Every structure is written in structure tokens, then in C-alpha cells.
Short mmCIF file of C-alpha atoms and ligand atoms in Angstrom, two decimals:
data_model
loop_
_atom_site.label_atom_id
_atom_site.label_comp_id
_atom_site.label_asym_id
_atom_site.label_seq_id
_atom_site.Cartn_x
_atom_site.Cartn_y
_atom_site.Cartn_z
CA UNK P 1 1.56 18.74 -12.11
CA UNK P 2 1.45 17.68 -15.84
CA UNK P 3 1.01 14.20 -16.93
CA UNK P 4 4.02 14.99 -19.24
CA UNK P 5 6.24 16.42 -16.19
CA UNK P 6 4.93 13.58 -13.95
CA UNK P 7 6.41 10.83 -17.18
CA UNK P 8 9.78 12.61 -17.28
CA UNK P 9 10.38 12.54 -13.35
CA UNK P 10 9.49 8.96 -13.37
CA UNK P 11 11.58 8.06 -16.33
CA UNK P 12 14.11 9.72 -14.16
CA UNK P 13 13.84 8.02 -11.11
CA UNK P 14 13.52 4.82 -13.05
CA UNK P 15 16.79 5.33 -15.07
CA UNK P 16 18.20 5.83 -11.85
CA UNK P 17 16.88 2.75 -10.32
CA UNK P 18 17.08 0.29 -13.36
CA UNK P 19 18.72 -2.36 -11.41
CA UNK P 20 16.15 -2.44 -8.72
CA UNK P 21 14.02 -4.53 -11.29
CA UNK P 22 13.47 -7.95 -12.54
CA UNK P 23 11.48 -9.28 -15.30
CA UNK P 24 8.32 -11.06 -14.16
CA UNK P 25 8.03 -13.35 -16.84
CA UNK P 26 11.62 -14.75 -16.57
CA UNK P 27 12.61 -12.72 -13.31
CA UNK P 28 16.13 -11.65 -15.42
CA UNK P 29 17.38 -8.34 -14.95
CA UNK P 30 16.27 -5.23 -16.79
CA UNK P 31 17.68 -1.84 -18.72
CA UNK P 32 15.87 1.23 -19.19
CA UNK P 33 16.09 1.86 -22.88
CA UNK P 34 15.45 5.16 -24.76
CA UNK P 35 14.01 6.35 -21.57
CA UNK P 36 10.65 4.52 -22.33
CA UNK P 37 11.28 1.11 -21.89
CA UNK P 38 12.35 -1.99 -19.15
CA UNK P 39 13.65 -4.70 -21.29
CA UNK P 40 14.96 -7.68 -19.86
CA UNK P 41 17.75 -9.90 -21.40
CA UNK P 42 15.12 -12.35 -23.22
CA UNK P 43 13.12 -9.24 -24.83
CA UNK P 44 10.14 -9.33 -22.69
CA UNK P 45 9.37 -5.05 -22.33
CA UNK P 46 7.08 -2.21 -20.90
CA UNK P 47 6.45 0.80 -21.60
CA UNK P 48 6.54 3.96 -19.38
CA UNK P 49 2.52 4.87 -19.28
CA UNK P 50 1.87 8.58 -20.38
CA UNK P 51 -0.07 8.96 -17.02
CA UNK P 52 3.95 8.23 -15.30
CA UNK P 53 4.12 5.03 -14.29
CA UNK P 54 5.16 1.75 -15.11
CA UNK P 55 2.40 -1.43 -16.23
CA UNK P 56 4.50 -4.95 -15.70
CA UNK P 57 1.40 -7.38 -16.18
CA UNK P 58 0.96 -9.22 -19.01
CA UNK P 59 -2.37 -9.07 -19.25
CA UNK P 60 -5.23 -6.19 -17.41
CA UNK P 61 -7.08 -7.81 -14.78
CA UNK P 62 -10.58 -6.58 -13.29
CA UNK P 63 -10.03 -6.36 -9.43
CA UNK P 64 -13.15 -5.47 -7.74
CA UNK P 65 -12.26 -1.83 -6.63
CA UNK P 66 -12.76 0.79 -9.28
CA UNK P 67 -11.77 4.08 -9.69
CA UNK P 68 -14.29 5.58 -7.41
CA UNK P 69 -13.32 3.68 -4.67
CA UNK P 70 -9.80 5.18 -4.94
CA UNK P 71 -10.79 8.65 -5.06
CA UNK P 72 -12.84 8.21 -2.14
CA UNK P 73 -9.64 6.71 -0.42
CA UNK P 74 -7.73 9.60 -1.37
CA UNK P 75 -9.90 12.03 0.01
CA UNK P 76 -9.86 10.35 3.56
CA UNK P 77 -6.03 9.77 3.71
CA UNK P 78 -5.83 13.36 2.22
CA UNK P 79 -7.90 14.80 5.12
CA UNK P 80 -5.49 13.47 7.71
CA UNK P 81 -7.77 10.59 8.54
CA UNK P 82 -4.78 8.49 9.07
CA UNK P 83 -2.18 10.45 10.03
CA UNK P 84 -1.41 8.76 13.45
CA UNK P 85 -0.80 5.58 11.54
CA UNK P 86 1.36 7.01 9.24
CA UNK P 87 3.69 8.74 11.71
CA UNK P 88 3.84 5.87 13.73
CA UNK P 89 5.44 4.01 10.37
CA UNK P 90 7.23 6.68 9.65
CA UNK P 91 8.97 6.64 13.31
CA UNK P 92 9.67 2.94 12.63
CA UNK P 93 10.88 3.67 9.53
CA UNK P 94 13.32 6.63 11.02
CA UNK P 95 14.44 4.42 14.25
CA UNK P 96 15.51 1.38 11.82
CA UNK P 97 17.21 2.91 9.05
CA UNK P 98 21.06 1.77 8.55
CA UNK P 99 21.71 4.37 6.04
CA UNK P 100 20.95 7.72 4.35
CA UNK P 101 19.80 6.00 1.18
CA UNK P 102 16.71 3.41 1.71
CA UNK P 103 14.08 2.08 -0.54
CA UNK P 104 10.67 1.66 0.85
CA UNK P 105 8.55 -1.20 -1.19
CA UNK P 106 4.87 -0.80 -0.18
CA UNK P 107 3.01 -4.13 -1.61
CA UNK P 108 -0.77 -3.30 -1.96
CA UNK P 109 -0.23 0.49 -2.17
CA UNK P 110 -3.86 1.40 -3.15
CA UNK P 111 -4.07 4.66 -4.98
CA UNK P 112 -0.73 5.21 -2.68
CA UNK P 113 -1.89 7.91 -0.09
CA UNK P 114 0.42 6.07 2.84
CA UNK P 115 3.82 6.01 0.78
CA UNK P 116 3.21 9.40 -0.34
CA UNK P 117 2.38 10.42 3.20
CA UNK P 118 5.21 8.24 4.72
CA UNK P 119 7.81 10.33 2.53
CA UNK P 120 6.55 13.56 3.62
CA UNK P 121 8.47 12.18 7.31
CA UNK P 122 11.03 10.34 6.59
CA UNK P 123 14.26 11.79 6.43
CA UNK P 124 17.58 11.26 3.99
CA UNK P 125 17.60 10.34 0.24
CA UNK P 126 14.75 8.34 -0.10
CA UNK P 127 12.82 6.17 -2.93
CA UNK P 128 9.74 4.73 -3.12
CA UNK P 129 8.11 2.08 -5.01
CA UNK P 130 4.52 1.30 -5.01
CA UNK P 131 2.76 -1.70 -6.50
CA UNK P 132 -1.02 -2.88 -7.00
CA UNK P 133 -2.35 -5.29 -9.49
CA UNK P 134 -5.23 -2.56 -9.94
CA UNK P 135 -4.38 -0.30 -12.62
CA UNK P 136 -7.40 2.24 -11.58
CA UNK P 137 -5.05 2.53 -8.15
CA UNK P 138 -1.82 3.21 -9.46
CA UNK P 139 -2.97 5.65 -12.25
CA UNK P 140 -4.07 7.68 -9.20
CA UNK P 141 -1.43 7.50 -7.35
CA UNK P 142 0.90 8.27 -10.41
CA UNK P 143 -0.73 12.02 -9.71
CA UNK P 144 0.92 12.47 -6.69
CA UNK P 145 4.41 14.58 -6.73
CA UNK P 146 6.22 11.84 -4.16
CA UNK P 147 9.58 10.42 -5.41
CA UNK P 148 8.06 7.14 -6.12
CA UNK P 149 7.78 4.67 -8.46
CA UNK P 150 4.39 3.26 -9.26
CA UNK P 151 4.04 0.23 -10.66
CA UNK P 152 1.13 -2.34 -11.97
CA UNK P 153 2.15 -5.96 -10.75
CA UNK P 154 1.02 -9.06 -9.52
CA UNK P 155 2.33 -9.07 -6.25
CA UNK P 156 2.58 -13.17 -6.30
CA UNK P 157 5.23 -12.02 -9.03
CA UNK P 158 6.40 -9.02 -7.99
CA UNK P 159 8.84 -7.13 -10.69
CA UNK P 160 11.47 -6.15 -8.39
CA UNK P 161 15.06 -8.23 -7.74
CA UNK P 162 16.15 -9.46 -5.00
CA UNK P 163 17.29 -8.35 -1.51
CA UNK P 164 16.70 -4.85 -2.39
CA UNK P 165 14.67 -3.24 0.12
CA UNK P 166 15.27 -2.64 3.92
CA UNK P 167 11.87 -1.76 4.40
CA UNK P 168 8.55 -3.30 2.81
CA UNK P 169 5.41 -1.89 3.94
CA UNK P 170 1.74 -4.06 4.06
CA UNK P 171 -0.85 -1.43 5.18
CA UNK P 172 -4.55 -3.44 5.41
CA UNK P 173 -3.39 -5.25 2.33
CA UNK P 174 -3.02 -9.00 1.43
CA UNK P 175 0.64 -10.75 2.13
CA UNK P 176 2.88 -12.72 0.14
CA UNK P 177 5.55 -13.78 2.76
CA UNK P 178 7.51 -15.96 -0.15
CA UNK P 179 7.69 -12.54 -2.19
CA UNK P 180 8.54 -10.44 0.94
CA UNK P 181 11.56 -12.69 1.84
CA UNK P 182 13.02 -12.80 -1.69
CA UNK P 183 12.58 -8.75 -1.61
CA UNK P 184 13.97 -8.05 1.76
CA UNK P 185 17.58 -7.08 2.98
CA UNK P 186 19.55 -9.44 5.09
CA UNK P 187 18.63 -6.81 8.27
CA UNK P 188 15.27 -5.78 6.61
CA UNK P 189 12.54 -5.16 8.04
CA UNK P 190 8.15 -6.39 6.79
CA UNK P 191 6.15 -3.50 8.64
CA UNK P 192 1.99 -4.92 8.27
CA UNK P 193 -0.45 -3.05 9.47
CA UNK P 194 -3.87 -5.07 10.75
CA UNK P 195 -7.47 -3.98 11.70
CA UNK P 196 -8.31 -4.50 15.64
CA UNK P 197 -11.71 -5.89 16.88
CA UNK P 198 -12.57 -1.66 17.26
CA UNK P 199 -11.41 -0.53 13.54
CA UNK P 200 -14.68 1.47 12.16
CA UNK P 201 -16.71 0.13 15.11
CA UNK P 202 -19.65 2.61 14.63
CA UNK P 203 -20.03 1.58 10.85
CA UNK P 204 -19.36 -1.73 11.61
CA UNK P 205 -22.37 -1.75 14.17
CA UNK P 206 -24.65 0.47 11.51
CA UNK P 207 -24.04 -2.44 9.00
CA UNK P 208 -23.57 -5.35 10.79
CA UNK P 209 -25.55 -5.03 14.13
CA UNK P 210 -24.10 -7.43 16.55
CA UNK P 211 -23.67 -10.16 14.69
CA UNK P 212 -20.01 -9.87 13.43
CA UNK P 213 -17.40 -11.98 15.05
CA UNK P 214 -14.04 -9.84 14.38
CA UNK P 215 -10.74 -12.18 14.70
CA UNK P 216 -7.62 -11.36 13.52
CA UNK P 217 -5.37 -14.11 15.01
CA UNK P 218 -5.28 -15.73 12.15
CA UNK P 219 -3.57 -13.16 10.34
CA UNK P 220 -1.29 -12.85 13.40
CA UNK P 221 0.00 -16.64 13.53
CA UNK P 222 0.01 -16.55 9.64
CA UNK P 223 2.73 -13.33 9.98
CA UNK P 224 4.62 -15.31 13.12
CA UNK P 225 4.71 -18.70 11.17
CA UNK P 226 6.59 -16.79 8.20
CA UNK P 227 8.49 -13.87 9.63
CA UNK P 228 10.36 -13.63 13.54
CA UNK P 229 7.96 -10.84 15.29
CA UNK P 230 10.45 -8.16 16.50
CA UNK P 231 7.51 -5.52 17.85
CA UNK P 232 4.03 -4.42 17.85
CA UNK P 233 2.48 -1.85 18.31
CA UNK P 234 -0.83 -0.31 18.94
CA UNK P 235 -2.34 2.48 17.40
CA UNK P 236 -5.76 3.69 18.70
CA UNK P 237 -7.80 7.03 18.26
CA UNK P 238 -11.12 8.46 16.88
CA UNK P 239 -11.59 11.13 14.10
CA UNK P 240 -14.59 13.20 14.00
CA UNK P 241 -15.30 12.88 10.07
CA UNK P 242 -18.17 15.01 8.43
CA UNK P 243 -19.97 14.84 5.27
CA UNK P 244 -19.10 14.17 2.75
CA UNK P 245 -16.16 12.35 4.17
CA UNK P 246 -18.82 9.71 5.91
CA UNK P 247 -19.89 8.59 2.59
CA UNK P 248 -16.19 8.29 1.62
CA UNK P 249 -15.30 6.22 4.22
CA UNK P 250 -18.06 3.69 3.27
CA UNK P 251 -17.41 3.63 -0.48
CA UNK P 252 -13.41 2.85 0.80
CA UNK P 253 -14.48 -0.04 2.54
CA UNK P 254 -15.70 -3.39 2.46
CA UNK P 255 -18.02 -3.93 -0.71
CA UNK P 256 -21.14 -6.01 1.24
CA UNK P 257 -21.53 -2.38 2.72
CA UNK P 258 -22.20 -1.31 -0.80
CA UNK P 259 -24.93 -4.13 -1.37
CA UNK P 260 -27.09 -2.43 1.42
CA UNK P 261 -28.44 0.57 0.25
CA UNK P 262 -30.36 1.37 3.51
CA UNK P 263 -27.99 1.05 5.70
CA UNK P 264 -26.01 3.15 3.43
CA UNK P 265 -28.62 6.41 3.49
CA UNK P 266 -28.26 5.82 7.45
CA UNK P 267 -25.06 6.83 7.01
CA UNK P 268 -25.20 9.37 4.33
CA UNK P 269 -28.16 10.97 6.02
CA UNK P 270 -25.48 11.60 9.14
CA UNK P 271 -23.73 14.88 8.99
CA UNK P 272 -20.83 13.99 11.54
CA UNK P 273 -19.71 11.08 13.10
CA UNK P 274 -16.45 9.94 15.77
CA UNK P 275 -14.74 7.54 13.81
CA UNK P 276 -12.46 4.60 15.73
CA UNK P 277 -9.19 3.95 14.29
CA UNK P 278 -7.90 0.52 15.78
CA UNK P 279 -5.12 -1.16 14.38
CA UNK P 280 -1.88 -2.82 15.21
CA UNK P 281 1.39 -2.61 13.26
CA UNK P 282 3.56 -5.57 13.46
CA UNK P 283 7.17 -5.48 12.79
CA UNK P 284 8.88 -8.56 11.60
CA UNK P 285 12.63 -9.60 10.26
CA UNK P 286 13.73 -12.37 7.64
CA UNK P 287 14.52 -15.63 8.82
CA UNK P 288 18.32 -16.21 8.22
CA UNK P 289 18.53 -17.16 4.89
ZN1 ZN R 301 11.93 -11.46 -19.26
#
């Protein structure tokens, strides 16, 4: 697909879904003028990037995952490394949905592999919006042909109004619960995804030995102190990847992997290896407001 096509669908799709935004400066709502441009009532604007998507920071800032990290991402979710998760969501997604038209927020999105993936299941007329602070991410993820929006945003600010969205997706991604309320339907529903004590166990071991103590209750009572648990659910397998996948997966995670180059050839001198996928989606609703 052409960058220019790629700018015209999403000018589209934003005209279309104007009102689903608010300024993050002054958080008033926005138009889509000259089919360019979200202005907000005060003036505050931003431009529709040639590349297709939409920049709503004030200012660039340097996260710690560059471009290559992404494409290495890509490649994995592309191969169908996840595609267990992502039919699980997608199931949750399908067995929740009130109505034929539903907009999916995922906060964190990455270069956006699991939205993109996520539409390719769900059913019915619907829109997507994807948000990372990282502008390397969403420029990626502005190449795919899904019917999303992809925006750059500070997710403790996110650029979207109110009450908007029955469904926000959190996929191995930081939370803002305050943000997630605020951005939720009445009957909407937070779907996080966490790493289990067995996620990437055979790297883990290559580059940690022993020594790692893997908890993740803390994220759990974090999730149960803001949001009422409604389900969880497990989600458990093993992939055989090859090279050069292996070395993908490495680059994609954790960067005090990348400090040890060693450990690293261990890994890139293995042609194959199974692969644990462990992690637990948990489903929550809104308090009552
Ligand atoms: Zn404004």
C-alpha cells in the first residue's frame, strides 16, 4: 500500500470519527479540518503525518525501543507467534459485544501487530484506534491495511473523549486505570494481558539462570484495586521458532538481554528452539461511576 493511499484512508476514517477525540492540552473537543487537521476549540492542532497517522504530543520523546525493536516484533506476531492469544481476545471481544458497531482502544499498541490481528476476527463494523507514545511504533504500524487509527500520545493524557469505547485492550503494556475509566463505556469492558511465571522460560533460563524471582501479583492486586475482575483466563502453549525468528524474539524483549552479548550468540548460534507462551488475560468492568 502507498503512503499516499494509507493518508487518504486514515483521513477518512478520522473524518468519520472526529468526535471520538479530545484535545490533550485542554481535553476540548476536536474537528477535522481540510482533511489534514484536529483542531480543538482553543486552536491547539495536528497534522495528519504523510506516513497516515495522527502525532498528538507536544513535544517527541525518546522511549527506549527503537525502530529495530519493532520490526523484530512484527516479524514474530506476523509469523503467528501469538495467534492463540489473539483469538482468545478476539473470542472475548465477539462474546461481549452489545452492538454491530464497536470501537476497540488498544493503549500501548506497539508497532500494532495485535489490533491488526484482532480485526482480522472480529466480526461487524468495526474501528480501531491504536496509541503509543513511541513514534518509531506507530509509524510501523501506520503500514498495516487494518481500519485503524494510529495515533502518537501520552497515554497519561490520552487524546480520546470520554466514555467512548466498549472495549480497551492492554496487551504486556503499562496501565493507566484513571485514563481507562474516563475512556470506557458504562458496560465496557479493560481486557490486560500479563506474563505468567513460564512466559519465555527457556530464554529466561539462557539469560537469567536461576536466579530470577518472577511475580506478577502485584500487577494482579494493582488491576483488582482499580477495576471489578469479571474473568480470567489462561492461555498456555509452546511455538517451535527457528532462525532468524530466535534472534527476533530476543531483540523484542527485555533490553538487559541486549547488554549480554554472550548470552545473546547462545541464542543466535541456536537454529530452533520450543518457545513457552504463558500468560493470563484478565477481564475487568468500570466501577459504577
Ligand atoms: Zn486544545
Amino acid at each position: 500500500m502507498s503512503q499516499q493511499s494509507r493518508k487518504s484512508i486514515t483521513a477518512e476514517l478520522i473524518a468519520e470519527h472526529a468526535h471520538f477525540f479530545s484535545c490533550p492540552i485542554c481535553t476540548r473537543s476536536m474537528l477535522f479540518e481540510n482533511n489534514t487537521t484536529l483542531v480543538c476549540t482553543e486552536g491547539h492542532s495536528y497534522d495528519l503525518a504523510k506516513k497516515g497517522y495522527i502525532h498528538l504530543l507536544s513535544q517527541s520523546v525518546d522511549t527506549k525501543y527503537d525502530k529495530a525493536l519493532f520490526q523484530s516484533r512484527q516479524r514474530i506476531a506476523e509469523s503467528g507467534f501469538f495467534t492463540p492469544l489473539i483469538e482468545a481476545i478476539a473470542d472475548l471481544v465477539e462474546s461481549a459485544r452489545l452492538s454491530e458497531n464497536i470501537a476497540i482502544f488498544d493503549a500501548g499498541c506497539g508497532e500494532g501487530s495485535h489490533l491488526a490481528q484482532i480485526q482480522k476476527y472480529v466480526t461487524g463494523n468495526t474501528i480501531g484506534f491504536g496509541a503509543d507514545i513511541s513514534k518509531e511504533g506507530i509509524q510501523l504500524a501506520a503500514s498495516n491495511p487494518s481500519k485503524t487509527i494510529w495515533l502518537v500520545a501520552d497515554l497519561a493524557k490520552t487524546p480520546l473523549a470520554n466514555q467512548k469505547f466498549p472495549f480497551i485492550l492492554n496487551v504486556l503494556s503499562p496501565s493507566n486505570y484513571s485514563e481507562f475509566d474516563r475512556l470506557l463505556t458504562d458496560d465496557g469492558q479493560l481486557i490486560k494481558v500479563i506474563p505468567n511465571s513460564a512466559y519465555l522460560q527457556e530464554l529466561r533460563k539462557i539469560f537469567y539462570g536461576d536466579k530470577e524471582n518472577f511475580d506478577n501479583e502485584k500487577t494482579m492486586s494493582r488491576f483488582q484495586e482499580k477495576f471489578d475482575l469479571i474473568k480470567t483466563q489462561e492461555v498456555k502453549y509452546q511455538v517451535r521458532l527457528e532462525q532468524p525468528l530466535l534472534n527476533d524474539l530476543v531483540k523484542m524483549t527485555p533490553l538487559s538481554w541486549s547488554a549480554n552479548e554472550a548470552k545473546r550468540k547462545q541464542v543466535s548460534d541456536t537454529s530452533a528452539m520450543d518457545i513457552t507462551v504463558d500468560m493470563t488475560i484478565l477481564v475487568g468492568k468500570r466501577r459504577k461511576r
